[in-house]
Short mmCIF file of C-alpha atoms and ligand atoms in Angstrom, two decimals:
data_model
loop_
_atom_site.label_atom_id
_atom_site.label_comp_id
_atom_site.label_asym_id
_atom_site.label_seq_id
_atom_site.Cartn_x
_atom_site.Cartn_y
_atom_site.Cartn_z
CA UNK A 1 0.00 0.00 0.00
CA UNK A 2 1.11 3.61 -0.75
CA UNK A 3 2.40 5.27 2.06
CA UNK A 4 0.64 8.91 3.15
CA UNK A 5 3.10 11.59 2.76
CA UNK A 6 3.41 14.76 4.60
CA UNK A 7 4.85 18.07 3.64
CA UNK A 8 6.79 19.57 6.85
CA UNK A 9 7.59 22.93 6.61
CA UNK A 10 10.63 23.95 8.73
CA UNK A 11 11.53 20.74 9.22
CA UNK A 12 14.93 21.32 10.13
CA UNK A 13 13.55 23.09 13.17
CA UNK A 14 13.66 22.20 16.88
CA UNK A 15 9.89 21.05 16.34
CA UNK A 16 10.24 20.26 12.85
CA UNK A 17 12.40 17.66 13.68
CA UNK A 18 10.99 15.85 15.85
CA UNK A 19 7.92 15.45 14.57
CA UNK A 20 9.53 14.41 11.35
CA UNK A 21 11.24 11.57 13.30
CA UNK A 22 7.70 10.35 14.88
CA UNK A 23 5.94 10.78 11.54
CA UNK A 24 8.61 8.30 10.11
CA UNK A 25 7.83 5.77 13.23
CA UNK A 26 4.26 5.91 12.33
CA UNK A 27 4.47 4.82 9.02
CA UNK A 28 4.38 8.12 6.52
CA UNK A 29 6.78 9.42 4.33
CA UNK A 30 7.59 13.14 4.67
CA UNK A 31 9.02 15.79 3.20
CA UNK A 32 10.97 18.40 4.63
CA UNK A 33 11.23 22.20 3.33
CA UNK A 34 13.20 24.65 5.23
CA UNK A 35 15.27 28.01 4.67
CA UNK A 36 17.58 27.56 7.26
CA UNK A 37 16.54 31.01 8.31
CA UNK A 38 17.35 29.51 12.18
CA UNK A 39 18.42 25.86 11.95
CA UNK A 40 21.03 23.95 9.97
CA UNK A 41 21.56 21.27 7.61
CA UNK A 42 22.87 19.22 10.49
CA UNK A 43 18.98 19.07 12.02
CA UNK A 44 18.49 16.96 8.74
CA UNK A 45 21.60 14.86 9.21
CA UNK A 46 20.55 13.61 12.77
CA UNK A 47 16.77 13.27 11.51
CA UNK A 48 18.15 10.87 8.71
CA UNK A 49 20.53 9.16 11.29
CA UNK A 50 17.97 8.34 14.04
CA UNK A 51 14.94 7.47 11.39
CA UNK A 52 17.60 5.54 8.94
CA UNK A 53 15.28 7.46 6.21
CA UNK A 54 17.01 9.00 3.63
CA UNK A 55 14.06 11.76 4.03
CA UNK A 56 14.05 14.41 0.90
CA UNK A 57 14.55 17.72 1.68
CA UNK A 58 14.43 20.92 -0.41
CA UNK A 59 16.01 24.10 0.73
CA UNK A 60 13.07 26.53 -0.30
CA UNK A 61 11.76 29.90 1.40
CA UNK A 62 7.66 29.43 1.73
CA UNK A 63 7.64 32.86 1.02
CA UNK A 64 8.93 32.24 -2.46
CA UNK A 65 5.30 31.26 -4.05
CA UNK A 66 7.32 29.62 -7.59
CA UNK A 67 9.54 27.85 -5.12
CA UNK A 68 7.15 26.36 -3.12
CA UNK A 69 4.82 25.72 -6.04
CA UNK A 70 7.91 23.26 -7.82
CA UNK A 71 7.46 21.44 -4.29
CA UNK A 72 4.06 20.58 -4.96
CA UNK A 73 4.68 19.81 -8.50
CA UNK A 74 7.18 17.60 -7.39
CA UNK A 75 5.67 15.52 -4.26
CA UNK A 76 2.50 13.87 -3.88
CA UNK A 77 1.57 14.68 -0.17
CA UNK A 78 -2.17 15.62 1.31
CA UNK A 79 -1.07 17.11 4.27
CA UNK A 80 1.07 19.19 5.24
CA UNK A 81 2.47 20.51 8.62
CA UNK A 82 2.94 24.46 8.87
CA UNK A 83 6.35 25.14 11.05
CA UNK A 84 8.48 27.87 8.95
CA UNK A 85 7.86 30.84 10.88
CA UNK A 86 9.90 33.78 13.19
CA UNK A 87 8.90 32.88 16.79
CA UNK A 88 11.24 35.75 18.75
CA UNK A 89 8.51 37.97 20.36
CA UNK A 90 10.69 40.92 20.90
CA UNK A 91 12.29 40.97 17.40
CA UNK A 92 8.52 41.21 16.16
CA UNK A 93 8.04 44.02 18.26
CA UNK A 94 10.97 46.00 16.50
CA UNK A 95 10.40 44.76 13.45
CA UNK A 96 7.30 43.96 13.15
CA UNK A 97 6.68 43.85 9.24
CA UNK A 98 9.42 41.51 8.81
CA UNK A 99 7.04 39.50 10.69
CA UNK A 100 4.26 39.94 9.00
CA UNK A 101 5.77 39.25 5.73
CA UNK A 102 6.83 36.18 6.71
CA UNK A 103 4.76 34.13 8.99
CA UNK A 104 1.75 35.42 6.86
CA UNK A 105 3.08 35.01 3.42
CA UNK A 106 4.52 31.69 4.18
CA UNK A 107 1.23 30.97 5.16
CA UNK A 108 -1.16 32.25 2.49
CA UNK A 109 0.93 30.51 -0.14
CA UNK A 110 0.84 27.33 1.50
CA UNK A 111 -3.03 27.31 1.92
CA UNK A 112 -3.72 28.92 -1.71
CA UNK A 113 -1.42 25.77 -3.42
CA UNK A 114 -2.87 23.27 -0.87
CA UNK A 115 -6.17 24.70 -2.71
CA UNK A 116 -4.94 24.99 -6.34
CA UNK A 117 -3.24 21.22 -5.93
CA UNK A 118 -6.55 19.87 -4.50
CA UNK A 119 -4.45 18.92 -1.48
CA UNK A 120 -6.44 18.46 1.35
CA UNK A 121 -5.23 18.79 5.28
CA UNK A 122 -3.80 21.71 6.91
CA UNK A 123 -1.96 21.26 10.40
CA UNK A 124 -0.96 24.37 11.79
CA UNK A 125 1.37 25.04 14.76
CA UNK A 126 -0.19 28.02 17.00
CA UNK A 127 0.46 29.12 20.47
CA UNK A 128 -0.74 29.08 23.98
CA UNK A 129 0.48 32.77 23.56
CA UNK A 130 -3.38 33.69 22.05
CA UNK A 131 -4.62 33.02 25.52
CA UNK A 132 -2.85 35.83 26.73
CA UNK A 133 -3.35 36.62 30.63
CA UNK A 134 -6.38 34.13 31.18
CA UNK A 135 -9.29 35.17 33.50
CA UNK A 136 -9.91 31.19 34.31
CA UNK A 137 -6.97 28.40 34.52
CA UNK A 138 -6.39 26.00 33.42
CA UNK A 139 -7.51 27.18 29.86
CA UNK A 140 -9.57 25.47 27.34
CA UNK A 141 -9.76 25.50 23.80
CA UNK A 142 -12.91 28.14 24.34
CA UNK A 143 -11.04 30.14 26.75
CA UNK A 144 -11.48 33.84 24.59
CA UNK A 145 -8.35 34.59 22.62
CA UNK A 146 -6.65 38.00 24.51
CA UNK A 147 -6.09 41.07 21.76
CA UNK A 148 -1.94 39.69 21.10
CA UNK A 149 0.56 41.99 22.53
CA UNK A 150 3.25 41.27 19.95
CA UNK A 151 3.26 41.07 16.47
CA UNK A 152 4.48 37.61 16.73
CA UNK A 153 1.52 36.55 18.92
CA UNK A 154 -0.53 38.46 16.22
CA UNK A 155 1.03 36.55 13.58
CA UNK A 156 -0.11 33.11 15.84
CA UNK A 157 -4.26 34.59 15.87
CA UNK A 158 -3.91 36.12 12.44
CA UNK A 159 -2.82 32.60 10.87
CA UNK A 160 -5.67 30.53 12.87
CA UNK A 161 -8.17 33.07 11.17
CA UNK A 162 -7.21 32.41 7.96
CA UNK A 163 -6.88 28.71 8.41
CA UNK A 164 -10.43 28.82 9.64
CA UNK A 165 -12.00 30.91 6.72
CA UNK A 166 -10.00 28.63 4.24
CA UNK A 167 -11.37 25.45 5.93
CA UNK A 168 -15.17 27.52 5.61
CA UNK A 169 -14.80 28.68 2.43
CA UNK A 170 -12.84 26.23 0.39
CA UNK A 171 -14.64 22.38 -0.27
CA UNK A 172 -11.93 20.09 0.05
CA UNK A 173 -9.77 22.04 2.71
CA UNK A 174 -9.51 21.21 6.50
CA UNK A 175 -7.16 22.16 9.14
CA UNK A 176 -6.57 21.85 12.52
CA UNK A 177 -4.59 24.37 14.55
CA UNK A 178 -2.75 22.86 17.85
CA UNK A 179 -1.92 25.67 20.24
CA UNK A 180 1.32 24.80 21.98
CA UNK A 181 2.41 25.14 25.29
CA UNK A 182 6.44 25.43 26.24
CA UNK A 183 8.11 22.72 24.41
CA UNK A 184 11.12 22.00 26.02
CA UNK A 185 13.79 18.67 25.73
CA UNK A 186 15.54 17.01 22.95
CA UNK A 187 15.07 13.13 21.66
CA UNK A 188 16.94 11.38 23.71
CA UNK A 189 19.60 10.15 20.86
CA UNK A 190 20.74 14.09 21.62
CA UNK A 191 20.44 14.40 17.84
CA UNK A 192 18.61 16.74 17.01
CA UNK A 193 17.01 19.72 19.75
CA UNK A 194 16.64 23.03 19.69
CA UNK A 195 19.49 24.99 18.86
CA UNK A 196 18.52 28.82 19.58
CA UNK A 197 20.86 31.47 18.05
CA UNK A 198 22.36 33.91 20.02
CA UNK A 199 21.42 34.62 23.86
CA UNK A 200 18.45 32.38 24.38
CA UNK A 201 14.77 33.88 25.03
CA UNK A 202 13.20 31.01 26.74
CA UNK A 203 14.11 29.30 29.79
CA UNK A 204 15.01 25.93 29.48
CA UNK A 205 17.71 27.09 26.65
CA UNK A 206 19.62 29.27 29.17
CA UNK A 207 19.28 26.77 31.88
CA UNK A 208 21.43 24.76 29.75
CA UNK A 209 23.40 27.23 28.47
CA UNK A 210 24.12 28.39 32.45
CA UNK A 211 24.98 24.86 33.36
CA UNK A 212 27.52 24.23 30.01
CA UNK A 213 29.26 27.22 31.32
CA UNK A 214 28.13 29.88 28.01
CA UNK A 215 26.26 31.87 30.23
CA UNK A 216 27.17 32.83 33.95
CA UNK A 217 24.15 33.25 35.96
CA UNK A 218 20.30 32.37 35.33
CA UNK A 219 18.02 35.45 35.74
CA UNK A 220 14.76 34.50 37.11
CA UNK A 221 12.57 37.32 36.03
CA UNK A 222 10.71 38.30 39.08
CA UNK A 223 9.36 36.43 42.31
CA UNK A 224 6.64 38.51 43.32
CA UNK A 225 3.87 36.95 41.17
CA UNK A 226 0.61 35.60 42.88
CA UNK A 227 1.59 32.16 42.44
CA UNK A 228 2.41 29.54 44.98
CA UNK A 229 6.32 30.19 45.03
CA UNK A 230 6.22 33.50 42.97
CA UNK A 231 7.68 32.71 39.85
CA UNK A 232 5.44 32.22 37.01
CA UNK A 233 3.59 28.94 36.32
CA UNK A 234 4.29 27.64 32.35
CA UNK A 235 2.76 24.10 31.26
CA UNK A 236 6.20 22.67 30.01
CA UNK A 237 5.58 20.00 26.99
CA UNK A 238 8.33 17.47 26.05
CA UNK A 239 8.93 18.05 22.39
CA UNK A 240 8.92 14.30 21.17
CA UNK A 241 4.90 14.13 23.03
CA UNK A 242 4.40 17.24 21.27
CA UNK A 243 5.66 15.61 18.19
CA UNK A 244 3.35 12.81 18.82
CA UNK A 245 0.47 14.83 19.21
CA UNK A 246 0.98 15.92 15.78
CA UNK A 247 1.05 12.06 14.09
CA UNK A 248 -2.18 11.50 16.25
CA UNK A 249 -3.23 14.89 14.10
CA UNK A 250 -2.11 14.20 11.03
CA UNK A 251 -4.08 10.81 11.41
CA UNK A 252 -7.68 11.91 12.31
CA UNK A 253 -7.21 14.24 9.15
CA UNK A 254 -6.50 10.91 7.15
CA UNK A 255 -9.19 8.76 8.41
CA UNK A 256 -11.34 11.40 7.70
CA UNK A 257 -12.12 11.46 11.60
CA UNK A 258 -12.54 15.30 12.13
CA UNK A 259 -16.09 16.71 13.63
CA UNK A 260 -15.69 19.80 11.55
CA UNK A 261 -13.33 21.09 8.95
CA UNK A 262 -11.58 23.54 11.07
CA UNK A 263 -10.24 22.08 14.87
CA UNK A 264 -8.24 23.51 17.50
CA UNK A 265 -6.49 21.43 20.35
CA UNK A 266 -4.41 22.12 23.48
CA UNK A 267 -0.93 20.94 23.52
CA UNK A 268 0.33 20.29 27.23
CA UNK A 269 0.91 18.52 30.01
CA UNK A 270 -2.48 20.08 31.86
CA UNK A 271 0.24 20.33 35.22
CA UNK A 272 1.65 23.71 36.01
CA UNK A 273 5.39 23.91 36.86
CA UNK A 274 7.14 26.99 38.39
CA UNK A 275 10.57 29.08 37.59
CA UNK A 276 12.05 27.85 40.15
CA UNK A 277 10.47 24.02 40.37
CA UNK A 278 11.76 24.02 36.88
CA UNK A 279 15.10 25.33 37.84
CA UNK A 280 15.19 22.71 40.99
CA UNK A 281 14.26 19.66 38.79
CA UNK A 282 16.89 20.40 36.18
CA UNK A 283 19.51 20.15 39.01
CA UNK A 284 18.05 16.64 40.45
CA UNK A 285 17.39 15.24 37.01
CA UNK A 286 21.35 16.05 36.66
CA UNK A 287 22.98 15.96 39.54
CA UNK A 288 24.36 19.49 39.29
CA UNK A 289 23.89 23.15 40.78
CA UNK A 290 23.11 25.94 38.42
CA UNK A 291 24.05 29.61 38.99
CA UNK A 292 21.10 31.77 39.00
CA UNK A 293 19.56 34.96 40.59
CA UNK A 294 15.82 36.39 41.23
CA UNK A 295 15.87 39.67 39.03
CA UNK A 296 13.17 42.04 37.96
CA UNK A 297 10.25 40.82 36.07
CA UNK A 298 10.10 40.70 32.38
CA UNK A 299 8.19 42.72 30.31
CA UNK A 300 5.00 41.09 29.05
CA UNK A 301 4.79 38.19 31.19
CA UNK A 302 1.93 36.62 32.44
CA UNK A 303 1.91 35.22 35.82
CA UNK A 304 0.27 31.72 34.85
CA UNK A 305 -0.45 29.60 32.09
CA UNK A 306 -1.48 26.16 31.72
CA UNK A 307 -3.80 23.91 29.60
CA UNK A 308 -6.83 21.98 30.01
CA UNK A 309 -6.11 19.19 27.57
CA UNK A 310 -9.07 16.72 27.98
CA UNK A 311 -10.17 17.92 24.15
CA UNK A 312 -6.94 16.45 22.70
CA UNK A 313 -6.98 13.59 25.16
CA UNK A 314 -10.23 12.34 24.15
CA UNK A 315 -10.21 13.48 20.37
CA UNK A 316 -6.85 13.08 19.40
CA UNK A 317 -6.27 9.64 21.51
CA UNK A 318 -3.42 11.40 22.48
CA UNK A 319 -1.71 12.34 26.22
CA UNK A 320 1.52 14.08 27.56
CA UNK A 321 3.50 10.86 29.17
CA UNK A 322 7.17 11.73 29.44
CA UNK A 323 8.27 12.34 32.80
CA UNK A 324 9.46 16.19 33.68
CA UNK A 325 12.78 15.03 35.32
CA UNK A 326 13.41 12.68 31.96
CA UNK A 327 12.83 15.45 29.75
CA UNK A 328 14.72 17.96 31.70
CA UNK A 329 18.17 15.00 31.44
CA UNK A 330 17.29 15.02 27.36
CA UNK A 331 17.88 18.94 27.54
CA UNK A 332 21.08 18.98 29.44
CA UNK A 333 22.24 15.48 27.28
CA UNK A 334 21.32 17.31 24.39
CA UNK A 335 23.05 20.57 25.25
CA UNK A 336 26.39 18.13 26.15
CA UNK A 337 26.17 17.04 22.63
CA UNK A 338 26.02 20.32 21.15
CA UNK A 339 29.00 21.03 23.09
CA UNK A 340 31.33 18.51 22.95
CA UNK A 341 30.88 18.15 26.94
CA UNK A 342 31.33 14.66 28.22
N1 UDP B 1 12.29 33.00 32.36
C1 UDP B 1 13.25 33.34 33.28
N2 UDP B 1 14.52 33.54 32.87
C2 UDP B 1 14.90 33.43 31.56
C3 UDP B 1 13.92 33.06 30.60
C4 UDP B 1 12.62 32.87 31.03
O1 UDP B 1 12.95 33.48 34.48
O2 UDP B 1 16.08 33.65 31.26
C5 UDP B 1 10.89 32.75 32.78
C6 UDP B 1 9.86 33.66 32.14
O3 UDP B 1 9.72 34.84 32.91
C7 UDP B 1 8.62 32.78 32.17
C8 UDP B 1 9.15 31.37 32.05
O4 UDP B 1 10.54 31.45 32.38
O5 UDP B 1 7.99 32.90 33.44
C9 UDP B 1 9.03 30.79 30.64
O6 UDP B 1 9.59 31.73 29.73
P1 UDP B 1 9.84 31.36 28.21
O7 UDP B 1 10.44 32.59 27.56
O8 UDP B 1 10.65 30.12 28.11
O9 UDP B 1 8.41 31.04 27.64
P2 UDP B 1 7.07 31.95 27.56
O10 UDP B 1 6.08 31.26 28.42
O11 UDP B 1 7.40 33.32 28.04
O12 UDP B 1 6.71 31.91 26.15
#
């Protein structure tokens, strides 16, 4: 039987490439686009190494409409995964058209070819960020969407909208947006992970980067939140369940399973972790103190976030089951590998 194939775009990205890898497990055959904008042939190397797939991959900008259109002409996928986009929230607040252009170009081209190719499933990665600060935790996937207070987190609600008014407008078209929480960890080959550029944004990144020696001291940005310790409360997802909950995706779109055209789901654990829990399990999980200090808060924060994932539990077949300490040793393993630490 002919295998389903899947178009991942940015697949040589920290998410890109592990759900590539899990994809391959489950049977389909995938193609990867990517502009190496932030990631590096090498993502595709260790993809091909732990799957043993020689998977194809074309170096192509999905901003670049006659680009992306020789991809379709070329490959005979159905679905296709939407990853290529900017994700550094306070880039897109200096330059916000560059974000624009490119998270919502990327986009539009890949939904009007999807269209023009009679291609039929659209799976696009959104963000717990279009909750904003929630009235009610944990939030569901009818929690209201907050007014976004970047452009990237614009970019995030702007996308789902036009993914939903595709899906209404266009016979033939579905999607299904999953809003992730904080994917953090590595597959635990420590082949491929995420490999920011520059001083890291997000926590988990500097954690590791504190404890490889890069950076000298964590910042903890502010302990005076209403919260049980202080620090802010994040629902921390381990990137290879994450990329699972995209094959479980991908699937109901195949077997024709979804209850309406256009679906949203949750992407967490459902259990919120502190700042500092975080920073405490990192050192248990390894065996090793990290350097860090309680500073100011940060900008834009919001004190707690965490999902309610019963709707992807039940519709998706799918649940969170790595352990946080386990994840938090494929981050520092992964980090090591990057490196060269033994
Ligand atoms: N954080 C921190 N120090 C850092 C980076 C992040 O204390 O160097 C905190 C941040 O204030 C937030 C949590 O870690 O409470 C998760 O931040 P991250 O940027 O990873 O994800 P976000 O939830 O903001 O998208």
């Amino acid at each position: 039987m002919k295998k389903e194939c899947v178009l991942v775009s940015g697949g040589a990205g920290y998410i890109g490439t592990h759900t590539t890898v899990e994809l391959i497990g489950a049977g389909y055959d995938v193609v990867i686009i990517d502009n190496f904008s932030n990631s590096e042939m090498k993502a595709v190397e260790g993809v091909r190494q732990i799957t043993g797939v020689e998977v194809p991959f074309e170096q192509v900008d999905t901003c670049d409409e006659a680009a992306l259109r020789r991809v379709f002409e070329k490959y005979d996928f159905n679905s296709v995964i939407h990853f290529a986009a900017y994700k550094a929230v306070g880039e897109s607040v200096a330059e916000p058209l560059k974000y624009y252009r490119n998270n919502l170009v990327s986009f539009m081209n890949i939904c009007a070819l999807m269209r023009e190719f009679g291609r039929r499933n659209i799976l696009f990665s959104s963000s717990a960020t279009v909750y904003g600060e929630a009235e009610v935790l944990p939030v569901t996937e009818q929690t209201p969407r907050k007014p976004a207070t970047s452009p990237y987190g614009n970019t995030k609600q702007m996308a789902e909208d036009i993914l939903r008014d595709c899906c209404a407008a266009y016979d033939g078209i579905r999607g299904i947006a999953l809003r992730y929480f904080n994917p953090i960890g590595a597959h635990p080959s420590a082949l491929i992970g995420e490999l920011p550029r520059g001083v890291p944004q997000n926590l988990v990144p500097y954690i590791t980067q504190t404890a490889a020696g890069i950076r000298e001291c964590l910042s903890i940005f502010g302990n005076d939140y209403d919260t049980p310790d202080g620090t802010c409360l994040r629902d921390y997802i381990d990137v290879v369940d994450l990329a699972k909950a995209h094959v479980a995706a991908v699937g109901r779109m195949t077997r024709e399973a979804m209850k309406s055209d256009y679906e949203i789901f949750n992407i967490g654990t459902g259990r919120p972790v502190s700042v500092l829990e975080l920073v405490e399990g990192f050192e248990k999980a390894n065996s090793l103190k990290l350097n860090y200090k309680i500073v100011d808060r940060r900008a834009g924060d919001v004190p707690a976030v965490w999902a309610d994932t019963s709707l992807a539990n039940e519709e998706l077949g799918w649940s969170a089951d790595r352990p946080l300490e386990e994840t938090l040793r494929t981050s520092w393993q992964w980090e090591k590998h990057v490196r060269g630490i033994e």
